[in-house]
PDB file of C-alpha atoms in Angstrom:
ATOM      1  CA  UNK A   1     196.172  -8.753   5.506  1.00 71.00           C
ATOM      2  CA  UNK A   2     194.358  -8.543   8.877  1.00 80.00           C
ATOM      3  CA  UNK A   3     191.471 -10.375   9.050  1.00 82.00           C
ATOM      4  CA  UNK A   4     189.275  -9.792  12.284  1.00 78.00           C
ATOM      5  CA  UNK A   5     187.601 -12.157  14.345  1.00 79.00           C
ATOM      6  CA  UNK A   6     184.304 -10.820  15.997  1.00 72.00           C
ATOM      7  CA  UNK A   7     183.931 -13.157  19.146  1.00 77.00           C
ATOM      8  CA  UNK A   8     180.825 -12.394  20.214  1.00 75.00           C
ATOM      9  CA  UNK A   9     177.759 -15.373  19.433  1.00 77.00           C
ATOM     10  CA  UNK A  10     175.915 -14.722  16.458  1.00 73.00           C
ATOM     11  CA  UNK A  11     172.902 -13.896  18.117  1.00 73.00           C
ATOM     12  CA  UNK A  12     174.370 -10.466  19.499  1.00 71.00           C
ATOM     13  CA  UNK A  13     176.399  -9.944  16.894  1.00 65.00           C
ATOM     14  CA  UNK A  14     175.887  -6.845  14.902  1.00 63.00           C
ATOM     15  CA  UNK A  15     174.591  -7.236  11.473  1.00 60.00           C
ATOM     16  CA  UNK A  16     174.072  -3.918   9.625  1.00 67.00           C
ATOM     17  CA  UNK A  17     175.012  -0.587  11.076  1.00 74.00           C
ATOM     18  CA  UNK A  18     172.413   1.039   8.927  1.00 78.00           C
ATOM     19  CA  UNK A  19     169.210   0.597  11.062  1.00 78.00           C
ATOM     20  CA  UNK A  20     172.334   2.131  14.192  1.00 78.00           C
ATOM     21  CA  UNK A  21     172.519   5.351  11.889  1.00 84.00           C
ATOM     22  CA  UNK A  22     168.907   5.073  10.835  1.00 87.00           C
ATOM     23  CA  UNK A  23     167.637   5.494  14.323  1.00 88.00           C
ATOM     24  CA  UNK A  24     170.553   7.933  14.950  1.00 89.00           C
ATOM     25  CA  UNK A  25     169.501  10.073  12.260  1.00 91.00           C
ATOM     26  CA  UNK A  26     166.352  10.127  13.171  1.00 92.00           C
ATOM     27  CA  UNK A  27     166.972  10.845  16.753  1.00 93.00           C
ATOM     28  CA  UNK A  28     169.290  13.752  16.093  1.00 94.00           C
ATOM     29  CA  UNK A  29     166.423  15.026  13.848  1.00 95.00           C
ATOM     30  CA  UNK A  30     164.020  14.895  16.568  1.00 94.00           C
ATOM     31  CA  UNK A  31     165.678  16.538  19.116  1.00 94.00           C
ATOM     32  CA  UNK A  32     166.489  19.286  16.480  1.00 94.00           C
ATOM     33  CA  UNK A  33     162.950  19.557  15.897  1.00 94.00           C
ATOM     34  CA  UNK A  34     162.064  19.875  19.493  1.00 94.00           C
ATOM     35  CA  UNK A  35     164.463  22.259  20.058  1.00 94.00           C
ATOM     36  CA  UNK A  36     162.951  24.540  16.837  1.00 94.00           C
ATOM     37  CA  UNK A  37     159.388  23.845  18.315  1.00 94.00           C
ATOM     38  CA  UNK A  38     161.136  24.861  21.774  1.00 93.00           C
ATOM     39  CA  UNK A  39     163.170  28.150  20.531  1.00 93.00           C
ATOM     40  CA  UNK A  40     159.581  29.142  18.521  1.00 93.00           C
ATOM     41  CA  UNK A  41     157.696  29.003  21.456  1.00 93.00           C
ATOM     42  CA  UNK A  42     159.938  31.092  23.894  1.00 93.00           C
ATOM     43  CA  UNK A  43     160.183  33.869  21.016  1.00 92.00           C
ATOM     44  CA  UNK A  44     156.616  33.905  20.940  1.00 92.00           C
ATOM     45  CA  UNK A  45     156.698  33.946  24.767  1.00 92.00           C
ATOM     46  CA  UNK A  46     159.188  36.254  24.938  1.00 92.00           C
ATOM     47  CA  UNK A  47     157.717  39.251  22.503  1.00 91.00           C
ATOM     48  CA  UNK A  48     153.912  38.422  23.873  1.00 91.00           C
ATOM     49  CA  UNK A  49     155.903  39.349  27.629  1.00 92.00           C
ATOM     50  CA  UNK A  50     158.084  42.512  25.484  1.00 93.00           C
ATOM     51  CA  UNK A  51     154.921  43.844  24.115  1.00 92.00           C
ATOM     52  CA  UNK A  52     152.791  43.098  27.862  1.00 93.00           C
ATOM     53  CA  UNK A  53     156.418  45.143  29.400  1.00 93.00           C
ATOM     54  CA  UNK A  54     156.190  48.044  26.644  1.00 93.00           C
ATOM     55  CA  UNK A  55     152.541  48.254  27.611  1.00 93.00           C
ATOM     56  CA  UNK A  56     152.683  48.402  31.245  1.00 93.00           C
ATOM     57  CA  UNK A  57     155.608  50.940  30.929  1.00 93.00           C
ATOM     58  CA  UNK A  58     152.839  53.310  28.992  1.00 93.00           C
ATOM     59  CA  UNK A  59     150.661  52.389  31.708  1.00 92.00           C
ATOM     60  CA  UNK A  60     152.857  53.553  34.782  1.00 92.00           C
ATOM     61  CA  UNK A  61     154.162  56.756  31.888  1.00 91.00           C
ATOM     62  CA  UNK A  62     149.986  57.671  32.091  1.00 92.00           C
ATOM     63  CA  UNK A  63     149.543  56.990  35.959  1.00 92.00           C
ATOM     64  CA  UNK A  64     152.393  58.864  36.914  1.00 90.00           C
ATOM     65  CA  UNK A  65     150.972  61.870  34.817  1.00 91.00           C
ATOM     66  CA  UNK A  66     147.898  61.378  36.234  1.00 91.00           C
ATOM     67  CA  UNK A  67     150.105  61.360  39.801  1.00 90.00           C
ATOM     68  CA  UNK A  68     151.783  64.558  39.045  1.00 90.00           C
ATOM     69  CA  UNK A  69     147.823  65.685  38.378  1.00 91.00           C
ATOM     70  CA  UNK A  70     146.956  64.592  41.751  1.00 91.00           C
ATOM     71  CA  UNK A  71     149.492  66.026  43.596  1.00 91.00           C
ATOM     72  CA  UNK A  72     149.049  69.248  42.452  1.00 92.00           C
ATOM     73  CA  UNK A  73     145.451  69.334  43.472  1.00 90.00           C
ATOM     74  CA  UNK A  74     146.406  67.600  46.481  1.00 93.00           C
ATOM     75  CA  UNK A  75     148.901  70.028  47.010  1.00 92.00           C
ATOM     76  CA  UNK A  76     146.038  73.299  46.730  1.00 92.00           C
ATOM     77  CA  UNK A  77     143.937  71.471  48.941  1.00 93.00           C
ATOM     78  CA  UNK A  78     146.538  70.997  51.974  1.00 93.00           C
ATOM     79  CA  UNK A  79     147.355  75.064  50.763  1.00 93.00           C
ATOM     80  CA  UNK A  80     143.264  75.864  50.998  1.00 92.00           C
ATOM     81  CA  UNK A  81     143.011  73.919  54.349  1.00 93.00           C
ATOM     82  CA  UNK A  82     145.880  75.701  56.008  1.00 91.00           C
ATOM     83  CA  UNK A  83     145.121  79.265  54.737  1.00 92.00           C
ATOM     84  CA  UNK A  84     141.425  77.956  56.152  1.00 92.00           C
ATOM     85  CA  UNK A  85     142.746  77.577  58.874  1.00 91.00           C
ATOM     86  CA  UNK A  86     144.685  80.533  59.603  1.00 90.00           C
ATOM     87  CA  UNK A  87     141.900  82.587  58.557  1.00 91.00           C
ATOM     88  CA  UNK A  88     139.641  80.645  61.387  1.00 90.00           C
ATOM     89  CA  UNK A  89     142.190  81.731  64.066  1.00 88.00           C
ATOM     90  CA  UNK A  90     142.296  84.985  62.983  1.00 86.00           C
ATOM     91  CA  UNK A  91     138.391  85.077  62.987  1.00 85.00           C
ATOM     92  CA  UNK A  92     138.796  83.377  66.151  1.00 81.00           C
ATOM     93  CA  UNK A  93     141.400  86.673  67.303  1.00 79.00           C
ATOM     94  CA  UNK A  94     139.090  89.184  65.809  1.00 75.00           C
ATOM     95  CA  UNK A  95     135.911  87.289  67.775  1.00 72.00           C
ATOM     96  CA  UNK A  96     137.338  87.401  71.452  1.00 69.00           C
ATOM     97  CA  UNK A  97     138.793  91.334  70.551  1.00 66.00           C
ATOM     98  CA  UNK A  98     135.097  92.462  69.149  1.00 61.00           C
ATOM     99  CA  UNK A  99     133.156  90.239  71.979  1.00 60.00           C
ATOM    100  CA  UNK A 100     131.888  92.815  74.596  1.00 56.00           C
ATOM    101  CA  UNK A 101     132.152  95.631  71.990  1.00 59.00           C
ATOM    102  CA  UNK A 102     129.633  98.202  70.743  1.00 59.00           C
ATOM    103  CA  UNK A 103     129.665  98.044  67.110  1.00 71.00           C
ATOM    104  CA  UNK A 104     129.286 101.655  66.359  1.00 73.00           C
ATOM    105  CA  UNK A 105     128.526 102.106  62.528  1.00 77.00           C
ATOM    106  CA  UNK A 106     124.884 101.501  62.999  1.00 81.00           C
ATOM    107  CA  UNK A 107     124.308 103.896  66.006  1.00 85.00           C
ATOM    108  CA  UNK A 108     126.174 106.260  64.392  1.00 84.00           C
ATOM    109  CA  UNK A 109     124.254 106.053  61.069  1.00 86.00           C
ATOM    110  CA  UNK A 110     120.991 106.238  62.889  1.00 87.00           C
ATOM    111  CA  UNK A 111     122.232 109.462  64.833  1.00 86.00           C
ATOM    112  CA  UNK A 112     123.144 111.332  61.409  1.00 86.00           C
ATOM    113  CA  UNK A 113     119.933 110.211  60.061  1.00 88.00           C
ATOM    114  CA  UNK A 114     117.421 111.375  63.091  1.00 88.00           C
ATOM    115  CA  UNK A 115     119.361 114.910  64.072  1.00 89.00           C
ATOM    116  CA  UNK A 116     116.957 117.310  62.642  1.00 88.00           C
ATOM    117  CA  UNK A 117     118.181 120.441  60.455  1.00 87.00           C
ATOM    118  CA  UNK A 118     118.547 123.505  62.566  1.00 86.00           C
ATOM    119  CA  UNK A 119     120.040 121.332  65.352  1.00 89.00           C
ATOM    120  CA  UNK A 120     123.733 120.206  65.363  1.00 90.00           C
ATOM    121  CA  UNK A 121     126.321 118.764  67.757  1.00 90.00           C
ATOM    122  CA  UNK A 122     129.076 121.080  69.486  1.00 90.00           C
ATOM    123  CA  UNK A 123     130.593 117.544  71.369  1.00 91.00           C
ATOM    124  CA  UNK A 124     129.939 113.645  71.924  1.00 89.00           C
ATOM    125  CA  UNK A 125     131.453 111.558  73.847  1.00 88.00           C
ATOM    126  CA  UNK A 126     131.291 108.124  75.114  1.00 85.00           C
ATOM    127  CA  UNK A 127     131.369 105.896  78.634  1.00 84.00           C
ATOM    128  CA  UNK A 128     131.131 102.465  80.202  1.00 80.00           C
ATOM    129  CA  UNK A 129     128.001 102.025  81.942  1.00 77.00           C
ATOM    130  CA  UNK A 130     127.502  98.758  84.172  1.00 75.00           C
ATOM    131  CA  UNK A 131     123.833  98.428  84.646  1.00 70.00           C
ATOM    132  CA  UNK A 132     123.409  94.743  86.638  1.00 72.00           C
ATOM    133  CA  UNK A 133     125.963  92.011  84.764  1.00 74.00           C
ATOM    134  CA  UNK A 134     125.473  93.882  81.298  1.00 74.00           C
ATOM    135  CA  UNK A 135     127.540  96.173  80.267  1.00 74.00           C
ATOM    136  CA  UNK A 136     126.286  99.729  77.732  1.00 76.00           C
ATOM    137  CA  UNK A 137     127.793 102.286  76.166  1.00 83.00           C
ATOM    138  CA  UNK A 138     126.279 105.439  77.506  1.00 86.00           C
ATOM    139  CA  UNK A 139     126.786 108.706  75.167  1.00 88.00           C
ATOM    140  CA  UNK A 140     126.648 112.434  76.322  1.00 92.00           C
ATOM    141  CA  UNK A 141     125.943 114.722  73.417  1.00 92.00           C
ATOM    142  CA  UNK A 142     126.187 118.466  73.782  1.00 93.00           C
ATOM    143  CA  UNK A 143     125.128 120.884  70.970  1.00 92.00           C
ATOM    144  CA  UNK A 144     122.977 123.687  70.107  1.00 92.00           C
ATOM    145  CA  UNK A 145     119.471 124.524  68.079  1.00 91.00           C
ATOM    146  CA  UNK A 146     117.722 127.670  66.803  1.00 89.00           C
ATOM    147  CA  UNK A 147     114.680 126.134  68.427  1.00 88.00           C
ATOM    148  CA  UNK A 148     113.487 124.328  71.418  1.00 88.00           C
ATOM    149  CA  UNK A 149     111.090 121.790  69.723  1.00 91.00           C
ATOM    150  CA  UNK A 150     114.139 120.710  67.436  1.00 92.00           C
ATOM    151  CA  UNK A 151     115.821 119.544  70.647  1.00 90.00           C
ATOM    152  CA  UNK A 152     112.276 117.432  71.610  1.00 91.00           C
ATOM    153  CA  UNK A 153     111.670 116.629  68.144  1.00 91.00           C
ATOM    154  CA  UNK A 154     115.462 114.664  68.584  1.00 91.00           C
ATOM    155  CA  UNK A 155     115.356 113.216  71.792  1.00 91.00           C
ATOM    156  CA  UNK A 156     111.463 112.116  70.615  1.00 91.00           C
ATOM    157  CA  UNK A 157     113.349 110.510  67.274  1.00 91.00           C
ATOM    158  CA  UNK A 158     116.551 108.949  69.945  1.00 88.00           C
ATOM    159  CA  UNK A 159     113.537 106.897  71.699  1.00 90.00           C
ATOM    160  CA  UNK A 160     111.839 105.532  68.964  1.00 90.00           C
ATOM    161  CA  UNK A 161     115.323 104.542  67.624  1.00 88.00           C
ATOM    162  CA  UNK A 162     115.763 100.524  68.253  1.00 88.00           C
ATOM    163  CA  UNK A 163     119.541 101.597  69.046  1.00 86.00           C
ATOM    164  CA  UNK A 164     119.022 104.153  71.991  1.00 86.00           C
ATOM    165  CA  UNK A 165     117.322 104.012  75.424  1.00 86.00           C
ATOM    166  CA  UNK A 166     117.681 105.654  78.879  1.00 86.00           C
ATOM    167  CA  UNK A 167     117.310 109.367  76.836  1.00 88.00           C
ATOM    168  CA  UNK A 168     117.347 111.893  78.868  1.00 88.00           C
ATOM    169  CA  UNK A 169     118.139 115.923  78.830  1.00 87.00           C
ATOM    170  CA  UNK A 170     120.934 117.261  81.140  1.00 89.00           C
ATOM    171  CA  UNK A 171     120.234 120.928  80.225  1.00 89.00           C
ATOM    172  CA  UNK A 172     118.822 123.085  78.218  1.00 91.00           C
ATOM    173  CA  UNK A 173     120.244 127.132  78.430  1.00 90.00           C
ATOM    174  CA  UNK A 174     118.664 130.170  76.103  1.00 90.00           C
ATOM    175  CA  UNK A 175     121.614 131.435  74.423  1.00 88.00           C
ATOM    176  CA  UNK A 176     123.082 133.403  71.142  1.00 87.00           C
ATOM    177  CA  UNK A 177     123.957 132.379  68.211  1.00 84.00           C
ATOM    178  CA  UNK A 178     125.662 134.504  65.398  1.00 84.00           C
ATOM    179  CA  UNK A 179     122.943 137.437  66.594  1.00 86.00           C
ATOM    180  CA  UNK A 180     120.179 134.828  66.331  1.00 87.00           C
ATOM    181  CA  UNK A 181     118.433 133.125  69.317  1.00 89.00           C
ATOM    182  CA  UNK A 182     119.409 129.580  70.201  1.00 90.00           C
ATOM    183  CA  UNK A 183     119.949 127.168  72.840  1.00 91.00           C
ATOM    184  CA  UNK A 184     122.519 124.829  73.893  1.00 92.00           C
ATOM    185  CA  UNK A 185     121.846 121.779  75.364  1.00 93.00           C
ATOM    186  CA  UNK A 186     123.144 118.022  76.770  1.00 94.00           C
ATOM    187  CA  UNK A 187     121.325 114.775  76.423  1.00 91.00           C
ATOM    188  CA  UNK A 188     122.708 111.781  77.812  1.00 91.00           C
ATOM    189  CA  UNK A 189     121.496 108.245  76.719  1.00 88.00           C
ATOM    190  CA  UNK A 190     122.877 104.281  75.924  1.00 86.00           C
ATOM    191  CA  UNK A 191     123.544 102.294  73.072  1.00 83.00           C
ATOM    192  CA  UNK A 192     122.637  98.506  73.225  1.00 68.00           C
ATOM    193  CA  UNK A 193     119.814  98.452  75.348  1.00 51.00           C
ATOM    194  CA  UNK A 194     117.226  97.358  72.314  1.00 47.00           C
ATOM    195  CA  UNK A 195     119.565  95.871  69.866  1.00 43.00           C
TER     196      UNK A 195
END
């Protein structure tokens, strides 16, 4: 039989091995503990940051609905502004073409409505007249009547008219009309001058 010899003093000599395992065990428990406390706490951690993720993710799923949204109506706008646009230069195109212009549907309204019955036109035309640095629109009408006082009665109704001035009678000739007595006649006068 072996018998061992433990050379160490008495002093640091070891005396039970239970207190070693003791303190072992109760290490070894510790650290497990820890580590549970540990692992529970980064699960928590980690769902409270899943859930925080899955909301965010609904959040940008929303916003980027809400983006589509926008740049739709964005997207009309920038289409409004340029057809805006494009109707401005055309405005602008149909401004400088009209500028200097006589607009003729109100002159020509007011000459049907004043041209008494019994009286009616035969020609008309139409001619630049400078008169200093403005510029009219002088009209020579030629026609006939049954009587003379329709033809003053007219040129009496082109002078109170606020779109005529400068009226005056080129002729006025006895003639025949259909076996009936009539006379032709010419009267000159401008458009613009009281506009």
């Amino acid at each position: 039989m072996i018998q061992r010899i433990n050379l160490l003093p008495r002093e640091l000599r070891t005396v039970s091995k239970r207190i070693f395992y003791f303190i072992a065990s109760l290490s070894i428990i510790l650290y497990l503990s820890t580590l549970y406390v540990v692992n529970n706490t980064q699960r928590s951690n980690v769902g409270a940051l899943e859930a925080k993720r899955d909301s965010l993710r609904q959040s940008i799923a929303v916003l980027a609905k809400q983006d589509a949204k926008y740049r739709e109506v964005i997207d009309m706008i920038n289409m409004t502004e340029a057809k805006n646009k494009d109707m401005e230069v055309r405005a602008g195109l149909v401004s400088r073409i009209s500028d200097g212009n006589t607009r003729w549907s109100g002159p020509l309204y007011e000459l049907s409505n004043i041209v008494p019955a019994g009286l009616w036109f035969s020609s008309l035309s139409s001619s630049d007249i400078l008169a200093g640095d403005k510029k009219f629109k002088g009209i020579r009408v030629g026609g006939m009547a049954f009587s003379s006082t329709r033809i003053t009665d007219f040129m009496a109704a082109l002078e109170a008219s606020p779109y005529f001035e400068g009226v005056s009678l080129a002729y006025v000739q006895n003639t025949e009309y259909i076996g009936r007595e009539a006379f032709s006649f010419e009267i000159t006068f401008m458009i613009g001058g009281k506009e």
